[in-house]
mmCIF file of C-alpha atoms in Angstrom:
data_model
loop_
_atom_site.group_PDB
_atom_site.id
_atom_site.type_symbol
_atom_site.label_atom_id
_atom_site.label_comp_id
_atom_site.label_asym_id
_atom_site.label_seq_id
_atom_site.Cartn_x
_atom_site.Cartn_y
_atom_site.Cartn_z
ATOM 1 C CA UNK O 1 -304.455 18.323 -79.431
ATOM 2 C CA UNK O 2 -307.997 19.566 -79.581
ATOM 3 C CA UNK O 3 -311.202 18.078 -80.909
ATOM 4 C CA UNK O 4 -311.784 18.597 -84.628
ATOM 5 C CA UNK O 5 -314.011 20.472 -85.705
ATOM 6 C CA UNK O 6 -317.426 18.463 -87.240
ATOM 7 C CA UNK O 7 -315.488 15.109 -86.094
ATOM 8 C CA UNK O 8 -318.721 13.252 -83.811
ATOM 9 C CA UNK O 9 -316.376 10.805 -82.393
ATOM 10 C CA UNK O 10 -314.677 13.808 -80.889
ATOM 11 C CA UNK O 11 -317.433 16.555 -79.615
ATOM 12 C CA UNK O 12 -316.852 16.312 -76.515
ATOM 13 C CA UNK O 13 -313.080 16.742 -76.312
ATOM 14 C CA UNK O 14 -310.068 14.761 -76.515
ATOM 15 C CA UNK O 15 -308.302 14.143 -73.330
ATOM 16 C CA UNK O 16 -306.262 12.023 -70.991
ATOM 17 C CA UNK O 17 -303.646 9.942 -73.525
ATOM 18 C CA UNK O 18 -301.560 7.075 -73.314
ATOM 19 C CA UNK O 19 -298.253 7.299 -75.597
ATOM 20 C CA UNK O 20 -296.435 4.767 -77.183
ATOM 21 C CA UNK O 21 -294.035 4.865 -80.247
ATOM 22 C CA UNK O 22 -294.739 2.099 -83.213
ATOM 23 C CA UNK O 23 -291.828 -0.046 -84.710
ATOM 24 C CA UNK O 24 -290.279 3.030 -86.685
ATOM 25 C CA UNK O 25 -289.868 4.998 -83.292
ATOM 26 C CA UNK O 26 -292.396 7.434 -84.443
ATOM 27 C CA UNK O 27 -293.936 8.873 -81.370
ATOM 28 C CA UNK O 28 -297.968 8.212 -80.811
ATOM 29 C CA UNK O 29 -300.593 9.386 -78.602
ATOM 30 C CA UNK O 30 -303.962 7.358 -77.219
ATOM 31 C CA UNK O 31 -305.859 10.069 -76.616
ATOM 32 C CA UNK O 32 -309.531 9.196 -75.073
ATOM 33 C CA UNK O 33 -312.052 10.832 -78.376
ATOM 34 C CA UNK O 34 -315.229 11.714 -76.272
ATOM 35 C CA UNK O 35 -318.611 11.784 -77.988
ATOM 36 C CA UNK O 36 -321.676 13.262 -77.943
ATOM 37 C CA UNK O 37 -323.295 11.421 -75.043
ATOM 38 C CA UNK O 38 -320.051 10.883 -72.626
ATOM 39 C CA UNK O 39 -319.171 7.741 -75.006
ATOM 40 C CA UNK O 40 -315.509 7.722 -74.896
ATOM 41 C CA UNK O 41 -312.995 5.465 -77.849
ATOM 42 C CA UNK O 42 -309.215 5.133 -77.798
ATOM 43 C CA UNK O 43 -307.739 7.078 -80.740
ATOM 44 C CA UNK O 44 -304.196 6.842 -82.206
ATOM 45 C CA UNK O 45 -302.470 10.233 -83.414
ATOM 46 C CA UNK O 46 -298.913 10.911 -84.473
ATOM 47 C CA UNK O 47 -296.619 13.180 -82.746
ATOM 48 C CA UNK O 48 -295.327 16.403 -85.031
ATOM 49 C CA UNK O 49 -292.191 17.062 -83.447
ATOM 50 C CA UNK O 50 -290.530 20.307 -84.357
ATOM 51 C CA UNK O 51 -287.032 21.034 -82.876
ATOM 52 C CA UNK O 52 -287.863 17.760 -80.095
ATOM 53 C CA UNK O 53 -290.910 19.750 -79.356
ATOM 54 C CA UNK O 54 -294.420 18.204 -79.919
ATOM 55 C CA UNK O 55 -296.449 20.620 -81.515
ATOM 56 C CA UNK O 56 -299.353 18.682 -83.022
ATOM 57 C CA UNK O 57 -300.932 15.545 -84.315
ATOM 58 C CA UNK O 58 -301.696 13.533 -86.978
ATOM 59 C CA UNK O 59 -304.707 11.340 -86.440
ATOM 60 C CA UNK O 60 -304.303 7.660 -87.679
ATOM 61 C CA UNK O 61 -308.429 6.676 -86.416
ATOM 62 C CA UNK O 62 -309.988 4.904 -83.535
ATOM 63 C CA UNK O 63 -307.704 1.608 -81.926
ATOM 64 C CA UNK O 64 -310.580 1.022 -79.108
ATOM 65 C CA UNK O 65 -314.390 1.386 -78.949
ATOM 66 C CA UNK O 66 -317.262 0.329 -76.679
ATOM 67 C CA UNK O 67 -317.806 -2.733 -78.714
ATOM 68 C CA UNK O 68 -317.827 -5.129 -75.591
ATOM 69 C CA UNK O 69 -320.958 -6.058 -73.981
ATOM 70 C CA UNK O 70 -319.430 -5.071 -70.719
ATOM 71 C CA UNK O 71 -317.924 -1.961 -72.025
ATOM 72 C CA UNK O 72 -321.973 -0.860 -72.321
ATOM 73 C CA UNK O 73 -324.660 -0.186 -69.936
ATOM 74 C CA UNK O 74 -328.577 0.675 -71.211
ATOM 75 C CA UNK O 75 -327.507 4.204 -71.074
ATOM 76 C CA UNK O 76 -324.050 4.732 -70.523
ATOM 77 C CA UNK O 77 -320.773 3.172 -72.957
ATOM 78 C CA UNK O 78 -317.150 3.731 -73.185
ATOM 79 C CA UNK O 79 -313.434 2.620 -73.121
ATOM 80 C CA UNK O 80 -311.983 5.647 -70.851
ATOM 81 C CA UNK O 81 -308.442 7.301 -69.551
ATOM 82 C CA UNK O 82 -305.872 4.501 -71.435
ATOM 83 C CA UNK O 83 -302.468 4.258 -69.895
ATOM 84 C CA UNK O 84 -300.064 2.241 -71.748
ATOM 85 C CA UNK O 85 -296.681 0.556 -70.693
ATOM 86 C CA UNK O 86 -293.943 -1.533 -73.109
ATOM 87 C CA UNK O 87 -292.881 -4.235 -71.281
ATOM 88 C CA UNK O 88 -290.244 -5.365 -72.541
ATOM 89 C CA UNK O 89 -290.005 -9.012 -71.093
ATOM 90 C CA UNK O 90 -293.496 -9.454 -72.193
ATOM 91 C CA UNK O 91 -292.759 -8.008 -75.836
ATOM 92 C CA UNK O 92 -296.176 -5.765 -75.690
ATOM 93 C CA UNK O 93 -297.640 -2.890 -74.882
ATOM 94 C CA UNK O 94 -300.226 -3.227 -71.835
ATOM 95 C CA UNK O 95 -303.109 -0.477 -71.677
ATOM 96 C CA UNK O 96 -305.270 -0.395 -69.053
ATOM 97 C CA UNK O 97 -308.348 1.254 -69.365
ATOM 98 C CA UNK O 98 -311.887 1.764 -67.787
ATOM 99 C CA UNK O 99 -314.437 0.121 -69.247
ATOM 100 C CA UNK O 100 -317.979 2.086 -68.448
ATOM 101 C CA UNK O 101 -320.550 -0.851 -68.203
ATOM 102 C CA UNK O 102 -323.600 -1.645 -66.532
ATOM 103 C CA UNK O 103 -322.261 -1.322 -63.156
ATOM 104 C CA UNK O 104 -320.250 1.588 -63.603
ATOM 105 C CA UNK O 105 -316.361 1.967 -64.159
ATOM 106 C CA UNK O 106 -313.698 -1.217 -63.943
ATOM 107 C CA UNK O 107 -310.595 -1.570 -65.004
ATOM 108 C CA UNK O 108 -309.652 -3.817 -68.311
ATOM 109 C CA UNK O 109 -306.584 -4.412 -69.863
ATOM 110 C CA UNK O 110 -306.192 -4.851 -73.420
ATOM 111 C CA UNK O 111 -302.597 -5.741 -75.309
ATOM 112 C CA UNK O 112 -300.639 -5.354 -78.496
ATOM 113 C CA UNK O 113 -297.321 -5.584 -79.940
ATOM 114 C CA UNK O 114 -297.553 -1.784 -82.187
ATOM 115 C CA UNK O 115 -300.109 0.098 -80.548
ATOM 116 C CA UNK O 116 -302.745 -0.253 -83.755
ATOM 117 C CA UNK O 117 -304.187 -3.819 -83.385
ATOM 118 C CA UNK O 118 -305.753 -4.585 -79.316
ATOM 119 C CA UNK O 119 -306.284 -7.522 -77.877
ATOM 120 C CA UNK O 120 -308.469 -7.271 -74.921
ATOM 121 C CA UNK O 121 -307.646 -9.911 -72.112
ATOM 122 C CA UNK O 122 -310.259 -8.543 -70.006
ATOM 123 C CA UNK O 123 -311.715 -6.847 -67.021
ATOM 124 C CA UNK O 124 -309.478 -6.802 -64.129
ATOM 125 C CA UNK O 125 -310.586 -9.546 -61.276
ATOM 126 C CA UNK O 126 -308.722 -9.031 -57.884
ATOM 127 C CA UNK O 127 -308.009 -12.067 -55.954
ATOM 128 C CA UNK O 128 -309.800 -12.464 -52.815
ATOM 129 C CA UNK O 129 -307.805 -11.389 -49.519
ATOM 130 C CA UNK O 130 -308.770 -12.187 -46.212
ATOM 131 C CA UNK O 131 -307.078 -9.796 -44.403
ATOM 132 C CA UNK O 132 -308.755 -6.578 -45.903
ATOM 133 C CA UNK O 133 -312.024 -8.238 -45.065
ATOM 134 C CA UNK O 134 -313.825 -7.591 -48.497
ATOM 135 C CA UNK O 135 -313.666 -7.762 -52.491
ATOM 136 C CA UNK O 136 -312.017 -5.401 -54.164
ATOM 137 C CA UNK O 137 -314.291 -6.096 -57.451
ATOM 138 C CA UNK O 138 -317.265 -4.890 -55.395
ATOM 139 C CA UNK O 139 -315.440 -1.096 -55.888
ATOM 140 C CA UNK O 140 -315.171 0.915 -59.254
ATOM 141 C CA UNK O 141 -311.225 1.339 -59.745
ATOM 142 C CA UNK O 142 -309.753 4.070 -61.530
ATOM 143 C CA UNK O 143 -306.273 5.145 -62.934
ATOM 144 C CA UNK O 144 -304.482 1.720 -63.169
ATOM 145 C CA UNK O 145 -300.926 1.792 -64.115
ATOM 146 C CA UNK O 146 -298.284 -0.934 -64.582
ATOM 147 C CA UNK O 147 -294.401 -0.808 -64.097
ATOM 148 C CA UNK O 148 -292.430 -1.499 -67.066
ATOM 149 C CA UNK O 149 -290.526 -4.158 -65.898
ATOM 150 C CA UNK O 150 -290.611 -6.853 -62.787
ATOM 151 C CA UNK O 151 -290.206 -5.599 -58.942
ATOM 152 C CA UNK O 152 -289.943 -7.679 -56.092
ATOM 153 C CA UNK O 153 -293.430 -8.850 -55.028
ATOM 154 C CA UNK O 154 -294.147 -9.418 -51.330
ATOM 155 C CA UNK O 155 -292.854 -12.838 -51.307
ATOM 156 C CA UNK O 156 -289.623 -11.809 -52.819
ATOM 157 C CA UNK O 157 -290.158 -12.904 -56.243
ATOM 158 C CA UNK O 158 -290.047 -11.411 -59.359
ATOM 159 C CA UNK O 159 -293.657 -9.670 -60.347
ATOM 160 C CA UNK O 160 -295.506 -7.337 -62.995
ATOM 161 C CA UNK O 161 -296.993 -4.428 -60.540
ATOM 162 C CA UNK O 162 -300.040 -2.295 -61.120
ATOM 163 C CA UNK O 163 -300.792 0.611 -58.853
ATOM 164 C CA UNK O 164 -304.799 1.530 -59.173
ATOM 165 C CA UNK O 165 -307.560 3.500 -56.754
ATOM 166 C CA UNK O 166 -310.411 2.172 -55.158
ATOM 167 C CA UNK O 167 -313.548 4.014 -54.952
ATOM 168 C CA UNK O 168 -315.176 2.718 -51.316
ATOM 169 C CA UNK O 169 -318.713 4.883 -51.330
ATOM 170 C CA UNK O 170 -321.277 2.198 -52.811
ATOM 171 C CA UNK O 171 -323.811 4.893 -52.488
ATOM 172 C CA UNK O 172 -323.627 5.706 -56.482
ATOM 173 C CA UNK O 173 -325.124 1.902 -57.016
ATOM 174 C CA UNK O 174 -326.950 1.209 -54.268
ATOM 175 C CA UNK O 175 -328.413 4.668 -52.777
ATOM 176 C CA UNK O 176 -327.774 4.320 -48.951
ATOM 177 C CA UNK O 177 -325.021 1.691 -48.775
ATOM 178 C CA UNK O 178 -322.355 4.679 -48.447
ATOM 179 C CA UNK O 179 -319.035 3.748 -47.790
ATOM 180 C CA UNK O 180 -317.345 -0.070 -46.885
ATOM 181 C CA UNK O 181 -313.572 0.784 -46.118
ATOM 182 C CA UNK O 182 -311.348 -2.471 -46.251
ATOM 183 C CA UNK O 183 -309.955 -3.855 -42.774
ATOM 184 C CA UNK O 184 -307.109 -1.427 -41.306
ATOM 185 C CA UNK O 185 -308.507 1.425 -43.650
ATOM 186 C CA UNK O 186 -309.737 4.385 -41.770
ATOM 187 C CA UNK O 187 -309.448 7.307 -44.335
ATOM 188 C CA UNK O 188 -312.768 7.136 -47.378
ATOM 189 C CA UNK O 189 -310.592 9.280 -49.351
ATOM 190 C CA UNK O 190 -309.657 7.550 -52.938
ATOM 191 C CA UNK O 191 -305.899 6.465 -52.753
ATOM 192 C CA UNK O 192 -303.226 4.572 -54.708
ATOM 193 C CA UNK O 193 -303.240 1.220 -54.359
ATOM 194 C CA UNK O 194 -300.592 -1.641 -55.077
ATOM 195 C CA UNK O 195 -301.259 -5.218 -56.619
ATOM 196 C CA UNK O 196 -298.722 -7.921 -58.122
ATOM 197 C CA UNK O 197 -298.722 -10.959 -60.203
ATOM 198 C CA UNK O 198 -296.096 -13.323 -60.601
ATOM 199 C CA UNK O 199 -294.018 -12.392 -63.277
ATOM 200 C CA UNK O 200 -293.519 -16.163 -64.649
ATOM 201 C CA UNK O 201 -297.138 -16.292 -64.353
ATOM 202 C CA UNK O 202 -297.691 -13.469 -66.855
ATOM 203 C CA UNK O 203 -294.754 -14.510 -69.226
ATOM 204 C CA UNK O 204 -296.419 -17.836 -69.472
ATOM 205 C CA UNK O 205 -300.111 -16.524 -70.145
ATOM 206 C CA UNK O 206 -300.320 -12.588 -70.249
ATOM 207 C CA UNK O 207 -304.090 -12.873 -69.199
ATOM 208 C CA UNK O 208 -302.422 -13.731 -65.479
ATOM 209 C CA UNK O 209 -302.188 -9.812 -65.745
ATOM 210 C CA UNK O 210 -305.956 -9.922 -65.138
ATOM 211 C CA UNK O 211 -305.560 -11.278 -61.935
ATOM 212 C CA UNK O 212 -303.680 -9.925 -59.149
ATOM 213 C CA UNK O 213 -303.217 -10.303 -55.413
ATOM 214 C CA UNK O 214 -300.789 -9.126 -52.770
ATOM 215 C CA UNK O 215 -303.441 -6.065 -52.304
ATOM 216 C CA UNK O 216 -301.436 -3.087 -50.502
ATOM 217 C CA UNK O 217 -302.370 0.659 -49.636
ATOM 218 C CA UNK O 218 -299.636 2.995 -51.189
ATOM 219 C CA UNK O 219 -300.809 6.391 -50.507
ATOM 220 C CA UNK O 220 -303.230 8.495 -49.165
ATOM 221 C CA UNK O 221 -303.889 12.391 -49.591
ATOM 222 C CA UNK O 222 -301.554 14.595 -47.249
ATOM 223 C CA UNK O 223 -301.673 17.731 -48.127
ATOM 224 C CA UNK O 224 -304.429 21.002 -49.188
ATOM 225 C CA UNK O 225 -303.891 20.357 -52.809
ATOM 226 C CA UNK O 226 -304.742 16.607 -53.052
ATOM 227 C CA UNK O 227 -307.436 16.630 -49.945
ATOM 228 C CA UNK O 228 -310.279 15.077 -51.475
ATOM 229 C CA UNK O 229 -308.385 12.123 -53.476
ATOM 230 C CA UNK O 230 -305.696 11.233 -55.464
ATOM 231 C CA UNK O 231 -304.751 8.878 -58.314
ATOM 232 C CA UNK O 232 -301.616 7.511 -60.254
ATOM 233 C CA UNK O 233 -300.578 9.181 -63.667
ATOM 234 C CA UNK O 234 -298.358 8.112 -66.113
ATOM 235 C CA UNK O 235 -296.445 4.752 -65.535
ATOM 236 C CA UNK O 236 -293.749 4.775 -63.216
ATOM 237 C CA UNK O 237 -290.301 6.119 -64.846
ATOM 238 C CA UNK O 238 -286.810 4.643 -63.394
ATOM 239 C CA UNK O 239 -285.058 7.532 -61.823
ATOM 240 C CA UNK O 240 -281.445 7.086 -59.180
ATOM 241 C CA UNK O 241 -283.905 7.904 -56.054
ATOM 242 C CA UNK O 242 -286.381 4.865 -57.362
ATOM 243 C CA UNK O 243 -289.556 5.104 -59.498
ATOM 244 C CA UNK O 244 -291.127 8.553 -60.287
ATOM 245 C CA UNK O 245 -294.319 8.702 -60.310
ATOM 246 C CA UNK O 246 -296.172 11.269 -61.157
ATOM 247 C CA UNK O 247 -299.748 11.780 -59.894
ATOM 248 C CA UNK O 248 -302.734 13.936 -59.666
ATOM 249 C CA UNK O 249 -304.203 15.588 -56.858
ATOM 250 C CA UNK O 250 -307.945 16.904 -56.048
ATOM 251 C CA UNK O 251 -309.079 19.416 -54.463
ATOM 252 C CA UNK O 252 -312.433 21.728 -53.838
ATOM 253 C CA UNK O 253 -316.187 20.625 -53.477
ATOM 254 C CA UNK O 254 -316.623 17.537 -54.622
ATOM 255 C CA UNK O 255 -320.818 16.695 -55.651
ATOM 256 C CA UNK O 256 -321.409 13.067 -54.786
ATOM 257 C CA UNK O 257 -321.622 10.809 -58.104
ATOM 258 C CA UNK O 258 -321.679 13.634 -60.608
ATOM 259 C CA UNK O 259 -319.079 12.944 -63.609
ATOM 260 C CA UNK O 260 -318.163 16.425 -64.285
ATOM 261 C CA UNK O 261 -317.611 17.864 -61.710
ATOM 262 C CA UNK O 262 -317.734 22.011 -61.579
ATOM 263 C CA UNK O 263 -316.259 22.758 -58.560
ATOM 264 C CA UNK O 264 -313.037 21.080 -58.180
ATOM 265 C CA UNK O 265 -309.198 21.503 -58.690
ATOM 266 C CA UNK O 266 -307.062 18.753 -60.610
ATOM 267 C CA UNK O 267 -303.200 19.408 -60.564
ATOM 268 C CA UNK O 268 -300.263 17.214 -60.570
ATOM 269 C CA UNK O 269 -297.173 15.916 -58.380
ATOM 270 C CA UNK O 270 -294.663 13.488 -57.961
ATOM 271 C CA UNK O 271 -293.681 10.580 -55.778
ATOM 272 C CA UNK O 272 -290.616 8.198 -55.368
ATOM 273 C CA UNK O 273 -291.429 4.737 -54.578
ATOM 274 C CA UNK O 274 -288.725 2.208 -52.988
ATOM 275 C CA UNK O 275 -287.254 0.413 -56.142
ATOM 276 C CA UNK O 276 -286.759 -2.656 -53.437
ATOM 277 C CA UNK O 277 -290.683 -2.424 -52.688
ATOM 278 C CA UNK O 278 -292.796 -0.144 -54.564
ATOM 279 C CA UNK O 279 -295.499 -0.065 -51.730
ATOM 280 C CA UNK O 280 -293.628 2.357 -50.002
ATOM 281 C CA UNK O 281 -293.220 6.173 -50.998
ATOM 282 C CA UNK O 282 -289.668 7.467 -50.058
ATOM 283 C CA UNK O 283 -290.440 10.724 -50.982
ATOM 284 C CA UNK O 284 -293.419 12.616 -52.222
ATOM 285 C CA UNK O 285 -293.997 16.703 -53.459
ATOM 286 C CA UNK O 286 -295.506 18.919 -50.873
ATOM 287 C CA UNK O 287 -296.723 21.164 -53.172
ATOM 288 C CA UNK O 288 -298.219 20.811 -56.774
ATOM 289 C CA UNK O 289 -295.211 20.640 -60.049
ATOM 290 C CA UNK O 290 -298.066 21.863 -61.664
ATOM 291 C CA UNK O 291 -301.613 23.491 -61.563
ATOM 292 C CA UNK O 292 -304.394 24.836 -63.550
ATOM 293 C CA UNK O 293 -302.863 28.370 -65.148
ATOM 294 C CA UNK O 294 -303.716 28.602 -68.848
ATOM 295 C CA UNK O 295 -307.227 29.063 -70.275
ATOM 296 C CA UNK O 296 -307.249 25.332 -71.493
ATOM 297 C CA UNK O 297 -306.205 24.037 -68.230
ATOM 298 C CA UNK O 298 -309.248 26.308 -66.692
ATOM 299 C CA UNK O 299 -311.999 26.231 -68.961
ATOM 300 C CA UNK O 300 -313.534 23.428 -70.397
ATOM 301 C CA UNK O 301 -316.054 20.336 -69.705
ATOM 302 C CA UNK O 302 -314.480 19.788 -66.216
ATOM 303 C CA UNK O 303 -312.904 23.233 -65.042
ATOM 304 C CA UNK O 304 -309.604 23.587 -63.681
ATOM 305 C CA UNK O 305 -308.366 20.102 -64.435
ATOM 306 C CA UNK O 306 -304.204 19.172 -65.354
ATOM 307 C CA UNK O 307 -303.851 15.297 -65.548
ATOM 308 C CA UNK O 308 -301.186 13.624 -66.624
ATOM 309 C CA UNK O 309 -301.475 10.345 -68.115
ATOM 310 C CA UNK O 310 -297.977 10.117 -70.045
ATOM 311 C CA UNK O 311 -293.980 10.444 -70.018
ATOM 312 C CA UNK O 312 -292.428 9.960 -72.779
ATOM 313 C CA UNK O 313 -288.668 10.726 -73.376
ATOM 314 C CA UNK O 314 -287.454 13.084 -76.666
ATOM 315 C CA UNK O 315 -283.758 13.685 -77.457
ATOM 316 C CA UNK O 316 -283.449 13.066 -73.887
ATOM 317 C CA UNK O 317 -286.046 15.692 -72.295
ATOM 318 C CA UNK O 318 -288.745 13.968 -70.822
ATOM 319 C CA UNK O 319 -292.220 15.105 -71.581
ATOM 320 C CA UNK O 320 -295.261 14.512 -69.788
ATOM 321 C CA UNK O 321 -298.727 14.920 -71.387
ATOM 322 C CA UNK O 322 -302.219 15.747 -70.068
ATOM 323 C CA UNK O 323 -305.574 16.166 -69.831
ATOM 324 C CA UNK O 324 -306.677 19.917 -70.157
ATOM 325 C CA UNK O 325 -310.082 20.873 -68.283
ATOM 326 C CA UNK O 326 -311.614 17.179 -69.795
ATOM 327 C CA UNK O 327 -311.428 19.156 -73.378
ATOM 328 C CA UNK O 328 -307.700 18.971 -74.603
ATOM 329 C CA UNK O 329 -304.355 17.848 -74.117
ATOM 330 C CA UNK O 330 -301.397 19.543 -73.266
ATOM 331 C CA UNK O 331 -297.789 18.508 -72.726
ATOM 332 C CA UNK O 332 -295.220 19.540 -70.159
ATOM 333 C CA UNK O 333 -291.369 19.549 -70.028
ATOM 334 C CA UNK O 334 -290.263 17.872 -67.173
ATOM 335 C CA UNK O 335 -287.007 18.827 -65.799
ATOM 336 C CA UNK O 336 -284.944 18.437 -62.898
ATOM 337 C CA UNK O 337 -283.915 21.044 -61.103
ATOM 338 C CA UNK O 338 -281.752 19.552 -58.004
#
């Protein structure tokens, strides 16, 4: 998918989807339409599928805008980067989203039964937690993603897990506060986080998704490829070894609080997380599955950029699809080779 051509609600790219498939099984993207200005909506578009390939979309118009009072600043506006998950014993799609107000990016959560009409239950608020000695809603979070179905929460009961990224440098709101790491934390770098809510809690009020506790580090960068952060993708697929996920990796010369950045490397790997607790990585890719190659993938608003924000299984391939260079989106064939 690329931006068309004359569209204003898309001239500044379309990137970063979520994917969903309405009640005939027809197979949708929720791509993020950027517009002039950095304003960003959440469009719906129909798969083409030729031979169980996508090759193209159909656009069906704008699900999500900036319409929210906290989805606006004085000079800034947009829903951003959706990531939607069917969960099944909820009977709804969740998308979580960031919502670019007047203090920056948080995460939201919006929900719907057929991925046209959105309800929005609201800006995430994390429970207090003693022992990481601060609040996590003092932080803008990024790439929140929710399991499809229940996992044991820390108590040993049944709960609806999201895994999202703190940002700790302050620094970007407040110029000299810098960086307020929680308790235990010794590495600034951006990593994947883990939070729960009761799963009885959610299935009696699905705004209980709003709130969650049981705060957990997941991950942290390891290796050259992912040095300066890294950040969930697509929701977690059930595999044998656990849950895939699949997540992106920075590298490069990062400029403090610039949103497009020039001088930095986005590619993608994988992770398997313990299906009998999801805070812990069993395995993880020492290298990249995949990296900036094609002139999409390296040219664009933010050079150099795969990120994948969606799996989605056809004729029983999976397919993963992603942002290319903050100006298109690609998809990927993801197969298993061992």
């Amino acid at each position: 998918m690329s931006p068309s051509p004359g569209d204003p609600l898309e001239a500044e790219g379309v990137l970063n989807p979520a994917s969903g498939r309405t009640e005939d099984g027809s197979l949708h993207l929720l791509p993020r339409l950027v517009a002039e200005g950095n304003v960003s909506r959440v469009g719906l578009a129909e798969v083409t599928l030729t031979d169980g390939v996508p090759t193209g979309v159909t656009r069906r118009g704008v699900v999500l805008a900036p319409d929210a009072g906290w989805e606006r600043g004085k000079n800034n506006a947009g829903v951003e980067d959706p990531r939607v998950t069917w969960i099944e014993s909820l009977g709804q799609y969740v998308m979580s989203y960031v919502a670019y107000g007047p203090l920056g990016p948080r995460p939201a959560l919006a929900v719907s039964a057929d991925l046209r009409d959105w309800r929005r239950i609201g800006p995430l608020q994390f429970a207090y937690q003693p022992d990481l000695d601060t609040d996590l809603n003092l932080f803008p979070n990024k790439d929140v993603v929710h399991f499809p179905e229940p996992v044991p929460g820390p108590d040993g009961e049944p709960a609806y897990a999201m895994l999202h990224r703190p940002m700790w440098d302050l620094g970007w709101f407040r110029p000299g506060e810098g960086v307020h790491l929680p308790a235990g934390v010794t590495d600034e770098r951006p990593g994947i986080w883990i939070s729960y809510v009761p799963a009885a809690e959610a299935q009696a009020d699905v705004t209980a998704l709003t709130r969650p506790r049981h705060h957990r580090l997941v991950a942290l960068s390891e290796h050259p490829w992912e040095q300066l952060k890294i950040g969930a993708g697509p929701a977690p697929v059930r595999v044998d070894e656990g849950w895939l996920l699949i997540h992106h990796g920075v590298s490069g010369n990062m400029e403090r609080f610039v949103a497009q950045q020039q001088n930095v490397s986005y590619s993608a790997g994988a992770m398997i997380l313990d299906p009998a607790d999801p805070a812990r990585v069993l395995a993880r890719s020492a290298e990249p599955l995949m990296a900036p190659e094609t002139e999409e993938e390296r040219s664009g608003t933010v050079p150099n950029v795969v990120f994948p924000t969606a799996i989605e299984e056809i004729d029983g391939v999976r397919h993963v699809f992603y942002g290319m260079a903050d100006a298109h989106i690609g998809v990927a064939r993801l197969e298993r080779t061992g």
